[in-house]
Amino acid sequence: MPAPALSRRRFLRISAGSILAAQAASRATSAAAGAWSSAFGAKPGTTTTTPTFCDICFWKCNAVASVRDGALWKIEGNPSDPLSRGRLCPRGTGGIGAHTDPDRLRTPLIRVSDRGEEKWQEVTWDEALTYIADKMKGIAERHGPEAMALFSHGLGGTFFKHTLKAYGTPNISAPSFAQCRGPRDVGFNLTFGEGVGSPERTDIAHTRCLTLIGSHLGENMHNTQVQEFAEAVGAGATVICVDPRYSVAASKAKYWLPIRPGTDLALLLAWMHVIVTEKLYDADYIANYGYGFEQFAAYVQAFTPEWAYPETGIEPSVIRETAREMARHRPASLVHPGRHVNWYGDDAQRSRAIALLNALLGNWGRKGGFWVPSFMDVPGYPYPAYPKPARGRLDNPDEKYPFADEAITTGIRNATLSDEPYPIKGWMVYATNLLHALPDERATIEALKKLELLVVVDVIPSEIAGWADVVLPESNYLERHDDLNVEYFKQPFVALRQPVVESPHDQKPGWWIARQLALKLDLGRYYPWEHIEDYLKYRVDAAGLDWATLKRDGLILGPRPPIYFEEGVPAEFYTPTGKIEFYSNQLAEHGFDPIPRYTPPDPGPPGAFRLLYGRAPMHSFSRTHTNRLLADMMRENEVWLNATAARRLGLRSGDRVRLRNQDDVLSDPVLVKATQRIRSDCVFMVHGFGHTAKGLRHAYRQGASDAGLITRYKTDPLMGGTGMNINFVTLEPAEA
Ligand SMILES: Nc1nc2c(c(=O)[nH]1)N[C@H]1C(S)=C(S)[C@@H](COP(=O)(O)OP(=O)(O)OC[C@H]3O[C@@H](n4cnc5c(=O)[nH]c(N)nc54)[C@H](O)[C@@H]3O)O[C@H]1N2
Ligand SMILES: Nc1nc2c(c(=O)[nH]1)N[C@H]1C(S)=C(S)[C@@H](COP(=O)(O)OP(=O)(O)OC[C@H]3O[C@@H](n4cnc5c(=O)[nH]c(N)nc54)[C@H](O)[C@@H]3O)O[C@H]1N2
Ligand code: SF4
Ligand SMILES: [Mo]
């Protein structure tokens, strides 16, 4: 386990009393917007609207869904929502297509042939859940309940986590740590004593200078961030965009730095060198709040822009100019911490360097930098205590990764493959397509083959569902309740997801599935409530909030508390020294570099391109490609290839190629996009395409899968994250 100080987090808590005024205000808004009523039992010719929150990604924008003549008609942003501010992203608006998707899972299925052959028998819920419960009881008897693991992504997993904890396993994990934001939060935690959270605590709206290191806002469609980015650009903020690719964000930038991939840490050290040697940093802020600045200042002396130039390919004059520009605007100068940061295996240290650069700008707790979030105090449900597992978590044996403060998905996979530190016999997988989300698909398949039980809860017949023994079809987010969203934000709120329309077939909500499974496992005492509304109402009442108001408005806002040091938020840092740690004793004690050190990336085989990947505005991960509305805007992905390199290879835009990686894995055919918008040492593709599950009729073999080519990864020694930008490909023409 990490040192206790590392995971210590304190936030402002907002009590129920202070909310009453805000509630009155929100009632006024919703009365003006017309009262929202339930769509169930709606008469023909009528339109009903129901507030809920979106689940096409994890941003959880509050939305208002309209049902006209009994059919889902449109979904819009909820005007009183601080996240969406009344506007959804294209994916949220296209959520209708998730409800009407003809490829959806319709009934529970049990496998009737070999794993992965996707041959099923339709069964009743009772048959499916009895089958699973019997298998789980057998696993618990023979191997202990810790031999079941749960992979679960998103809020919908709440009740599966509850059932699995009641069953007695500590092995619960999500790809959001070791495949997404883990290194960033560890790097910031080591520096400021807190992570950046989700939604990120970045004050993009008020910044005067925004530095983006790969964060491709505009393609990365996290709603609030994109809106604030547009505002900042509109207000004339300087944008510095560091990306090997001319991203949408780069097109808004004053400076585009097309960096050699994998060398960002060299650039960060050189920027810090300039800011320190030219004394451009916030000296008072550092004197008050910094620890180990002298050692840090001495350390960065060596990293001149001239040193960084051959590494990064960025001219020394540009490094100096951008460093000065950044410093000129401090503290309203923000170096975005990014989100998906598992790139090269040194990611926690790169993220720590980003944190240190921000610290030099004196922007933590300051307007235009990082605000301090708060949340409303909503008590949990008073369940009986969970049984104490006989064996601890197995994803990080002997604390090999001492700063991993969440479970490591790939650690559970390793344990499944090696039976060390103890065997894993069953996986339950909720809302995560592990074959697209985890690197090294072959290792995942090997692990799946070893299992005694694989249960997948999904909404479409995804690749991971194709390997399951039992597939459970969940009601879509527009058709169900989930747990409350108690949001940590600059303006805290509590939000309700509630059904807008009925499930079209025999799908069931997650809470119902998890509860029925618990009953079959003789764990009924963990579900004293019968319907989720009883559970939700309990929590809302216990928080002193009004259930009827929440149902009607979809969210209850707390008052906007102070969010900056200058507004009176105490400047506290929850590191071991209570200061911003320019020098980290914790890291030194564990044998790591106390100040980040740069190691050049592996250049890869001659003639090969580094494989980079990212987002498209109209798709989420691997989950939206059967959504007919979203697929209409983008049916397949392309491989971005530098135009000069394309000419050399005799390729043109619109040609179809296959990508072959360093381990001889060949992709499906994919269109070439020959463009000057990318460096000549890398290619780029949008993640999540190239589906191979046969039930995904509309998405089947459309485009190519980046995940399939990510056979290698480099593990972050601090926290176990999987750096995935270390694969290389060559291109060959696809046969007609
Ligand atoms: N190669 C590669 N790997 C990556 C990434 C990458 O860019 N490239 N990105 C990484 C990042 S940043 C992240 S956050 C992760 C994301 O990883 P995941 O969260 O696993 O993302 P998806 O691939 O969309 O898989 C989600 C699955 O949940 C299902 N689903 C959708 N809605 C529901 C629902 O309401 N109920 C249920 N039960 N299931 C539902 C979808 O059909 C899909 O099968 O992937 C990581 N892995
Ligand atoms: N539309 C849409 N939006 C999303 C999502 C989605 O699925 N769809 N997913 C959400 C989630 S969970 C996440 S984590 C985020 C991920 O989005 P972000 O955190 O913004 O970005 P990444 O996926 O890390 O990075 C992709 C960008 O990094 C660049 N890049 C690659 N290698 C390097 C490098 O070595 N150095 C530098 N400087 N840049 C490099 C790529 O060219 C690309 O522009 O997006 C979120 N928003
Ligand atoms: S950012 Fe888009 S997809 Fe994500 S929750 Fe908001 S509207 Fe939905
Ligand atoms: Mo992510």
Coordinates of N, CA, C and O in Angstrom, one line a residue, residues 210 212 229 233 237-242 246-257:
L210 N -2.9 28.1 -22.1 CA -3.2 26.7 -22.0 C -2.2 25.9 -22.7 O -2.1 26.0 -23.9
L212 N -1.2 22.2 -23.9 CA -1.8 20.8 -24.0 C -0.7 19.9 -24.5 O -0.1 20.1 -25.5
F229 N -12.6 25.2 -23.2 CA -11.5 25.4 -24.2 C -11.9 26.5 -25.2 O -11.2 27.4 -25.5
V233 N -10.2 30.1 -25.8 CA -9.7 30.5 -27.2 C -10.5 31.8 -27.6 O -9.8 32.8 -28.0
A237 N -6.9 33.5 -25.1 CA -5.9 32.8 -24.4 C -4.9 32.3 -25.4 O -5.2 31.8 -26.5
T238 N -3.6 32.2 -25.0 CA -2.6 31.6 -25.8 C -2.7 30.1 -25.6 O -2.9 29.6 -24.5
V239 N -2.7 29.3 -26.7 CA -2.7 27.9 -26.7 C -1.3 27.4 -27.2 O -0.9 27.8 -28.3
I240 N -0.7 26.5 -26.4 CA 0.5 25.9 -26.8 C 0.2 24.4 -26.9 O -0.2 23.8 -25.9
C241 N 0.3 23.8 -28.0 CA -0.1 22.4 -28.2 C 1.1 21.6 -28.6 O 1.7 21.8 -29.6
V242 N 1.3 20.6 -27.8 CA 2.5 19.7 -28.0 C 1.9 18.3 -28.5 O 1.2 17.7 -27.7
Y246 N -1.1 17.2 -35.9 CA -1.8 18.5 -35.9 C -3.2 18.2 -35.5 O -4.1 18.0 -36.4
S247 N -3.5 18.2 -34.2 CA -4.8 17.8 -33.7 C -5.8 19.0 -33.9 O -5.4 20.1 -34.3
V248 N -7.1 18.8 -33.6 CA -8.0 19.9 -33.6 C -7.5 21.0 -32.6 O -7.6 22.1 -32.9
A249 N -7.0 20.5 -31.5 CA -6.5 21.5 -30.5 C -5.4 22.3 -31.1 O -5.3 23.5 -30.9
A250 N -4.5 21.6 -31.8 CA -3.3 22.3 -32.5 C -3.8 23.4 -33.4 O -3.2 24.4 -33.6
S251 N -4.9 23.1 -34.1 CA -5.4 24.1 -35.0 C -5.9 25.4 -34.4 O -6.1 26.4 -35.0
K252 N -6.1 25.4 -33.1 CA -6.5 26.6 -32.3 C -5.3 27.2 -31.6 O -5.4 28.1 -30.8
A253 N -4.1 26.6 -31.9 CA -2.9 27.0 -31.0 C -2.1 28.1 -31.7 O -2.0 28.2 -32.9
K254 N -1.5 29.0 -30.8 CA -0.5 29.9 -31.3 C 0.8 29.2 -31.6 O 1.5 29.5 -32.5
Y255 N 1.1 28.2 -30.8 CA 2.3 27.4 -31.0 C 1.9 25.9 -31.1 O 1.3 25.3 -30.2
W256 N 2.3 25.3 -32.2 CA 2.1 23.8 -32.3 C 3.6 23.3 -32.3 O 4.4 23.6 -33.1
L257 N 3.8 22.4 -31.3 CA 5.1 21.8 -31.2 C 5.0 20.3 -31.6 O 4.6 19.5 -30.8

